[in-house]
PDB file of C-alpha atoms in Angstrom:
ATOM      1  CA  MET A   1     -35.326 -31.254  16.341  1.00 48.00           C
ATOM      2  CA  ASN A   2     -34.593 -28.199  17.572  1.00 52.00           C
ATOM      3  CA  SER A   3     -35.545 -25.215  15.148  1.00 53.00           C
ATOM      4  CA  ASN A   4     -33.069 -22.949  16.572  1.00 57.00           C
ATOM      5  CA  SER A   5     -30.152 -24.900  15.428  1.00 54.00           C
ATOM      6  CA  GLN A   6     -28.165 -23.924  12.593  1.00 56.00           C
ATOM      7  CA  SER A   7     -27.581 -26.163   9.548  1.00 56.00           C
ATOM      8  CA  ALA A   8     -23.928 -27.031   8.803  1.00 60.00           C
ATOM      9  CA  ASN A   9     -24.667 -26.202   5.423  1.00 76.00           C
ATOM     10  CA  PRO A  10     -21.124 -25.044   3.383  1.00 77.00           C
ATOM     11  CA  ALA A  11     -23.233 -23.512   0.817  1.00 80.00           C
ATOM     12  CA  SER A  12     -25.546 -21.547   3.392  1.00 84.00           C
ATOM     13  CA  THR A  13     -22.382 -20.173   5.426  1.00 91.00           C
ATOM     14  CA  TYR A  14     -20.130 -19.328   2.109  1.00 87.00           C
ATOM     15  CA  SER A  15     -23.991 -17.171   1.502  1.00 90.00           C
ATOM     16  CA  HIS A  16     -23.454 -15.503   4.768  1.00 94.00           C
ATOM     17  CA  ARG A  17     -19.933 -14.621   4.527  1.00 94.00           C
ATOM     18  CA  LEU A  18     -20.523 -13.308   1.301  1.00 94.00           C
ATOM     19  CA  ALA A  19     -23.265 -11.214   2.888  1.00 95.00           C
ATOM     20  CA  ASP A  20     -21.238  -9.861   5.396  1.00 96.00           C
ATOM     21  CA  VAL A  21     -18.576  -8.985   3.370  1.00 96.00           C
ATOM     22  CA  VAL A  22     -20.760  -7.261   0.664  1.00 97.00           C
ATOM     23  CA  GLY A  23     -22.454  -5.290   3.520  1.00 97.00           C
ATOM     24  CA  THR A  24     -19.180  -4.340   4.698  1.00 97.00           C
ATOM     25  CA  ALA A  25     -18.275  -2.722   1.497  1.00 97.00           C
ATOM     26  CA  ILE A  26     -21.365  -1.037   0.882  1.00 98.00           C
ATOM     27  CA  ALA A  27     -21.054   0.968   4.568  1.00 97.00           C
ATOM     28  CA  LEU A  28     -17.075   1.426   3.663  1.00 97.00           C
ATOM     29  CA  LEU A  29     -18.314   3.454   0.560  1.00 97.00           C
ATOM     30  CA  THR A  30     -21.110   4.976   1.919  1.00 97.00           C
ATOM     31  CA  LEU A  31     -19.034   6.575   4.768  1.00 97.00           C
ATOM     32  CA  THR A  32     -16.181   7.299   2.712  1.00 97.00           C
ATOM     33  CA  LEU A  33     -17.598   8.301  -0.726  1.00 96.00           C
ATOM     34  CA  PRO A  34     -19.220  11.563  -0.057  1.00 95.00           C
ATOM     35  CA  VAL A  35     -16.270  12.832   2.297  1.00 94.00           C
ATOM     36  CA  PHE A  36     -13.795  12.121  -0.921  1.00 93.00           C
ATOM     37  CA  VAL A  37     -16.683  13.520  -3.239  1.00 92.00           C
ATOM     38  CA  ILE A  38     -17.213  16.806  -1.652  1.00 91.00           C
ATOM     39  CA  ALA A  39     -13.509  17.083  -0.558  1.00 89.00           C
ATOM     40  CA  HIS A  40     -12.862  16.981  -4.507  1.00 87.00           C
ATOM     41  CA  TYR A  41     -15.470  19.311  -5.867  1.00 84.00           C
ATOM     42  CA  SER A  42     -15.016  21.879  -2.908  1.00 84.00           C
ATOM     43  CA  SER A  43     -11.411  22.502  -3.685  1.00 63.00           C
ATOM     44  CA  SER A  44     -11.757  22.734  -7.091  1.00 56.00           C
ATOM     45  CA  ASN A  45     -14.552  25.123  -6.943  1.00 53.00           C
ATOM     46  CA  ALA A  46     -13.695  27.471  -4.424  1.00 56.00           C
ATOM     47  CA  PRO A  47     -11.982  30.795  -5.254  1.00 63.00           C
ATOM     48  CA  TYR A  48      -8.965  31.519  -3.640  1.00 66.00           C
ATOM     49  CA  ASN A  49      -9.086  34.913  -2.136  1.00 68.00           C
ATOM     50  CA  GLN A  50      -6.475  35.831  -0.115  1.00 68.00           C
ATOM     51  CA  PRO A  51      -6.979  39.077   2.599  1.00 72.00           C
ATOM     52  CA  SER A  52      -4.650  42.074   1.505  1.00 69.00           C
ATOM     53  CA  LEU A  53      -2.350  42.397   4.616  1.00 75.00           C
ATOM     54  CA  THR A  54      -1.622  46.221   3.309  1.00 77.00           C
ATOM     55  CA  TYR A  55      -3.516  49.136   3.729  1.00 72.00           C
ATOM     56  CA  ARG A  56      -3.709  52.966   1.991  1.00 77.00           C
ATOM     57  CA  LEU A  57      -4.010  55.311   4.618  1.00 75.00           C
ATOM     58  CA  PRO A  58      -5.700  58.489   2.578  1.00 79.00           C
ATOM     59  CA  LYS A  59      -3.134  61.225   2.076  1.00 81.00           C
ATOM     60  CA  GLY A  60      -3.940  64.416   3.435  1.00 72.00           C
ATOM     61  CA  GLY A  61      -4.295  65.737   6.641  1.00 59.00           C
ATOM     62  CA  LYS A  62      -5.728  66.965   9.429  1.00 59.00           C
TER      63      LYS A  62
END
């Protein structure tokens, strides 16, 4: 008997496939969800302060 051989059990194969899919989904959520949450909250809470392009010079003169 070879202890390193894989069994041909379909339930085991299905279980491994399901674990791969769930693991991939969790990995994608872990990588993408924080980006969307940060983008959502940072854009709505940031005040829009556009710098003024006109400057007033003091009157009077020397």
